Amino acid sequence: MQSSADRIAEPWGARTPYGRHQRWPTRVDTHLAEGIGPDTVEHWVQTASLLHSDGDAMDIAVADGRIAGVRGRAGDRVNRGRLGPKDLFGWQANASPDRLNRPLVRDGDRLVESDWDTAMNRVTSRSRDLLVERGPGSIGFYTTGQLFLEEYYTLTVLARAGIGTNHLDGNTRLCTATAAEALKETFGCDGQPGSFDDIDHADVIALFGHNIAETQPVQWMRILDRLDGTDPPRLLCVDPRPTPVARAAAVHLAPRPGTNLALLNALLHETIRHDRTDPDYIRAHTVGYDELATRVQDCTPRWAADICDIPAARISEAAELLGTADRLLSTVLQGVYQSHQATAAAVQINNLHLIRGMLGKPGAGILQMNGQPTAQNTRECGANGDLPGFRNWQNDRHVADLAAVWNVEPTTIPHYAPPTHAMQMFRYAEQGSIRMLWISGTNPAVSLPELARVRSILTQRRLFVVVQDLFLTETAQLADVVLPAATWGEKTGTFTNADRTVHLSDRAVPPPGDARSDLDIFLDYAARMDFRDKDDGPLITWHDPESAFEAWKRCSAGRPCDYTGLSYAKLRGGSGIQWPVNDRAPEGTPRLYTDGISWAHPEVCESYGKDLETGATVSPVEYRSLNPDGKAVLKAAAYLTPHETPSQEYPFQLTTGRTLYHFHTRTKTGRVPQLNRAAPDVWVEISTQDAERLDLAEGDLVEVRTPRGALQGRLRPTGLRPGVLFVPFHYGYWDTPAGSAPDATTPGRAANETTITDWDPASKQPLFKTAAAALTRLARGDGTPAPAPTTTASAPTTATVAATTGGPAAHATQDPGPTPDSRKDHR
Ligand SMILES: Nc1nc2c(c(=O)[nH]1)N[C@H]1C(S)=C(S)[C@@H](COP(=O)(O)OP(=O)(O)OC[C@H]3O[C@@H](n4cnc5c(=O)[nH]c(N)nc54)[C@H](O)[C@@H]3O)O[C@H]1N2
Ligand SMILES: Nc1nc2c(c(=O)[nH]1)N[C@H]1C(S)=C(S)[C@@H](COP(=O)(O)OP(=O)(O)OC[C@H]3O[C@@H](n4cnc5c(=O)[nH]c(N)nc54)[C@H](O)[C@@H]3O)O[C@H]1N2
Ligand SMILES: [Mo]
C-alpha cells in the first residue's frame, strides 16, 4: 500500500523488516514539485545521488523542460528504491536564481561578467607564461570528490602529462585519503573489500566514528529494517556523540576524541588473549602476525580504559561482541580518519578482520567508507595524489605502462616523489612556488582547516586563482577567474559509490546560461593549450563523456579497478554494477579478496606502504623482503596522545562534523527550503553535565575559541560525552548578512575558523576531529532554541524544544515493491 510521510520529521521513512540472509525489500520513494503528478511528468532520466557516497539510484522527473522531482530506482542494488532527505529535496538547488551563468574575471577589487574566450584566454596565457618562467611545478590543481569519472580522468591527463605537474590533488585528501591509505597499507592497493550487501548477512555490525544514520541514511534504513526483522544483527558504535547509531547499538563506546588507536589495540589484545583468531587464515593470507601480537600484548582493556576514559568492562564487552561474531561487518569513517593517528587506527580494523578471518564472504566485510559521491573516481583516475588505475609511482613498470596508454615518454609523467598532497599544495602556494591554483568543485575557504590562513593564501596578488563552481562561493569570491559549471542533472557521466558500484548519470535538462560541464571546460583548456603526445598527435583524443569513458577503460585495463567490461549501454536501464568488471567478472564483483589477497604482490601493488608514525615511504626492496608473496600486511602501531590536548585556557575538546540535512558548505542544501529550515544556522553542542556545571542552557549565545580563531553560535545541551564540544562545519558566509568572510566587526561562524593546520602522517588527512577549545557565554538565551535538528545526534536533552518537522512541502510517497521476490534467499 502506498503511504506518504514528512521526510524531514521521519528521515528514514517506513520500515520494511527483513530477516538475515533475505533480500532487502523494495520501497520506492518519490517526491515531486507542487502541482506535478506522475501523469504530468514528461520523462524520467536515470541518475544517482551526488550528495554522499551511497550512490542512491534515482530517476529525475522532467516537466516543462525543468527538473520537477525524483523517484528512487527499484531495481538498483544499492537502495532498492529508497531515498534520503537530501536525495528527495536537494535537486531544487539546480534551479537557484543565483547560479553562476557567465564566466567572471577580476578587474581590480571586483569580479565582472565576461565570456568564455576572455576567461579562458586569461587562464591559458597565465599557464603559458608560468610554464616558460617557472616550469610545470608552478601550476597546481585542487579538485574534488563531486565531479564525474570522465572529468577526473581528463583533468589527470592534462595535469600530469599535459602540464607535467606533480601538484594535483582532490579535497578527497580531507575526506577519504585515510580510507585509501589504510587499504594500501594492508592490502597493497586501494579498493573497497566489502559490499553493502554484507548488511543482509552480518550478525554483528561495528561502526567506528561513522554516523551512518545521518551521512548515509539509506544504508541506515537497511540496518533499521534488519533490526526489525528476524535474527537481527547486534551493533557496536564507537562515537563520542549520542548519534542515532549509538542509540540503536547493543554496545556504545563514547571514547575521548583522538584515542581510537588505544581502544583498537585493546580490542586486538582481547581477541588474541581469548583465542578468537583464525590461525589458518592468518597463515595463508597475512604477514606480520607475531609483531602485531607482541605490540598489543600490554594493551589491556584496563590500560585503554584510562586513555579512552571508558570503563574497562565496556571494552571487554565490545571485544566479546567482535570476537564472537559469526559474520562481522565493520565500517569506518571520519571519527577515525580525521584524527592524528588516522591511518594507524583504520589499519587496526583491517587487522581485526584479518586475524579473525572475517573477509571475502557474505556478511564478513570491511567498509573503509568513502564520503563524497565520486571520491572513488578521484582516486581511481589519479586526480588525488596517486597515479591512474592504482598504479604505483615507485614502480617504473607501472609508470612505463601508463606512459604507453597516454603515448608519452615516461619522463613526462612526474614520479620523482609521491604526488603532492593538498595540504602541501596550499603550503607551496603560501611560500610562492605554486603561482596558479585551479580549484574545481570544492570550497576550501570554508572546508580547509584554519580559514584565516586559507583566505590569506588565496588573496595573495602573486597567486592566480581559477575557481570552477556553480555559485559565487566564499572561495570564488577570492578568484581571479570564475568558470560557471554545469552539474548533476545537466551533464552526463559515470561515478562510483563507496562499495564500488558504478552508476550512469544522464543529462536531464540544459545548464543555466553559458554554464558548461566540467568535462567541456577541461577539454577546452587542453585544446587551447594544444597538449601533444610524443608523436605530436593530440594528447587528449576524446570529445564527449562516452568517448572519455572508453579512454578510461583502456587506462584501467588489467588494473584492480578494471572497467573494461562496462559501457554506457550496459549501465543504462538496469542497476549499478560493482567493479572490477571484465572478461572474468562480466557482471561485476560483489566482494574482493574472496580467495586470497590478490593485489598486494610486489609487481601489482599500488603502494609499498608507509611508516604509520612518520609517513616515510617503504622502499621496493624492503617491501619485497617483507611480503614476497603478496599477502595482507598486519601493521601494528603504538598509541600517541593527540597533538593538542585540553589545558586550563582551552579546557574542552572540540570536534566537528555533519548533520543529516546539510551537505558540506551548503552551496546546494542551503538553497533548498525543506533542508535549510531543518538546520538554518550554526550551533554548539555541549554535554548536559557540562551545561549544568557552567550554568549554561539551551539557546545561550556562546563563543568557541581556539588558538586559530573563534566562532559564535547558540548552545544545545545533548547526551554528548562530557568535556567535548561539537560544531557542524556546514556554515560559511554566503548567506550571512555580510555575504563574505568575517572581519573585525562580524564574528566567525565557520567551524574551520578554529581548526588546526595538522595532518595524519601517512594519509596527510587533516585533523578536524580534535582541537582544544575555550567556551564563553556572550548572552543568555531569550527562549529561542538553538537552530539544531531534534531528529539527529543533536537531539536536545530539554523537553521544551519543538520537534523538527518539514510540513506538507516535505512529504514524499513510499511505494512497496513486489513482495514474493523479497522473500527469496540470496548470497
Ligand atoms: N548529511 C550529510 N551526509 C554526508 C555528508 C554531509 O555533509 N552531510 N558528507 C559526506 C561526506 S564527504 C563524508 S566524508 C561523510 C562523513 O560521514 P561521517 O564520518 O559519518 O560524519 P562526521 O559527522 O564527519 O563524523 C562521524 C562521527 O565521528 C565522531 N567522532 C568525532 N571524534 C571521534 C573520535 O575521536 N573517535 C570516534 N570513534 N568518533 C569520533 C563524531 O561524533 C561523528 O558523529 O558523510 C557523507 N554524507
Ligand atoms: N571542520 C571540518 N571541516 C571539514 C570536514 C569536517 O568534518 N570538519 N570534512 C571534510 C570533508 S570529509 C570534506 S569531503 C570537505 C568538503 O568540502 P568542500 O568540497 O569544500 O565542500 P562542498 O560544499 O561540497 O564544496 C563543493 C563545491 O563544488 C561545487 N559543485 C557542486 N557540484 C559541482 C559540479 O558538478 N561542478 C563544479 N565545478 N562544482 C560543483 C559546489 O557548489 C561547492 O561549492 O570538507 C572537509 N572539511
Ligand atoms: Mo568527505
Short mmCIF file of C-alpha atoms and ligand atoms in Angstrom, two decimals, residues 146-147 171 174-175 334 338 372 441-443 447 468-471 473 485-487 491 518 656-658 663-665 667-668 729 752 768-769, ligand 2:
data_model
loop_
_atom_site.label_atom_id
_atom_site.label_comp_id
_atom_site.label_asym_id
_atom_site.label_seq_id
_atom_site.Cartn_x
_atom_site.Cartn_y
_atom_site.Cartn_z
CA GLN A 146 31.98 15.53 -6.73
CA LEU A 147 32.73 15.56 -10.48
CA ASN A 171 39.51 17.53 -1.45
CA LEU A 174 40.15 15.88 3.63
CA CYS A 175 37.70 13.05 3.12
CA GLN A 334 35.62 10.43 9.81
CA GLN A 338 40.18 12.96 10.66
CA GLN A 372 31.86 12.16 -1.21
CA GLY A 441 34.20 21.63 -7.32
CA THR A 442 35.38 22.44 -3.82
CA ASN A 443 35.10 25.36 -1.43
CA SER A 447 36.26 23.44 4.24
CA GLN A 468 35.11 26.39 -11.28
CA ASP A 469 31.80 26.19 -9.43
CA LEU A 470 28.03 26.56 -9.58
CA PHE A 471 27.83 29.53 -7.24
CA THR A 473 31.14 30.71 -3.10
CA ALA A 485 29.95 24.85 -14.25
CA ALA A 486 27.05 22.62 -15.14
CA THR A 487 26.27 19.95 -12.56
CA LYS A 491 25.55 16.76 -17.83
CA ASP A 518 33.46 20.39 -16.19
CA THR A 656 33.31 18.92 14.18
CA GLY A 657 31.22 17.10 11.64
CA ARG A 658 27.87 16.83 9.94
CA PHE A 663 25.86 18.78 2.68
CA HIS A 664 29.23 20.35 3.44
CA THR A 665 29.37 24.08 2.82
CA THR A 667 26.03 25.51 -1.53
CA LYS A 668 23.25 23.11 -2.53
CA PHE A 729 31.12 22.56 9.78
CA ASN A 752 37.17 25.85 10.43
CA PHE A 768 39.12 18.06 12.02
CA LYS A 769 38.05 15.97 14.99
N1 LIG B 2 35.80 21.18 10.33
C1 LIG B 2 35.58 20.27 9.38
N2 LIG B 2 35.97 20.52 8.12
C2 LIG B 2 35.78 19.58 7.17
C3 LIG B 2 35.18 18.34 7.48
C4 LIG B 2 34.77 18.11 8.83
O1 LIG B 2 34.24 17.04 9.18
N3 LIG B 2 35.00 19.09 9.74
N4 LIG B 2 35.02 17.40 6.49
C5 LIG B 2 35.91 17.46 5.33
C6 LIG B 2 35.38 16.61 4.26
S1 LIG B 2 35.23 14.94 4.61
C7 LIG B 2 35.04 17.08 3.04
S2 LIG B 2 34.56 15.98 1.83
C8 LIG B 2 35.17 18.50 2.72
C9 LIG B 2 34.09 19.04 1.80
O2 LIG B 2 34.43 20.35 1.49
P1 LIG B 2 34.11 21.05 0.10
O3 LIG B 2 34.34 20.12 -1.02
O4 LIG B 2 34.85 22.32 0.06
O5 LIG B 2 32.56 21.31 0.31
P2 LIG B 2 31.37 21.44 -0.72
O6 LIG B 2 30.41 22.37 -0.14
O7 LIG B 2 30.88 20.08 -1.07
O8 LIG B 2 32.08 22.09 -1.96
C10 LIG B 2 31.86 21.59 -3.26
C11 LIG B 2 31.78 22.76 -4.20
O9 LIG B 2 31.60 22.26 -5.52
C12 LIG B 2 30.50 22.89 -6.13
N5 LIG B 2 29.94 21.92 -7.06
C13 LIG B 2 28.94 21.03 -6.87
N6 LIG B 2 28.72 20.30 -7.98
C14 LIG B 2 29.64 20.72 -8.90
C15 LIG B 2 29.94 20.36 -10.25
O10 LIG B 2 29.31 19.48 -10.85
N7 LIG B 2 30.96 21.03 -10.87
C16 LIG B 2 31.67 22.01 -10.23
N8 LIG B 2 32.65 22.59 -10.88
N9 LIG B 2 31.37 22.39 -8.97
C17 LIG B 2 30.40 21.75 -8.32
C18 LIG B 2 29.60 23.31 -5.01
O11 LIG B 2 28.79 24.42 -5.38
C19 LIG B 2 30.59 23.65 -3.90
O12 LIG B 2 30.99 24.99 -3.91
O13 LIG B 2 35.15 19.27 3.93
C20 LIG B 2 36.15 18.89 4.82
N10 LIG B 2 36.19 19.86 5.90
#
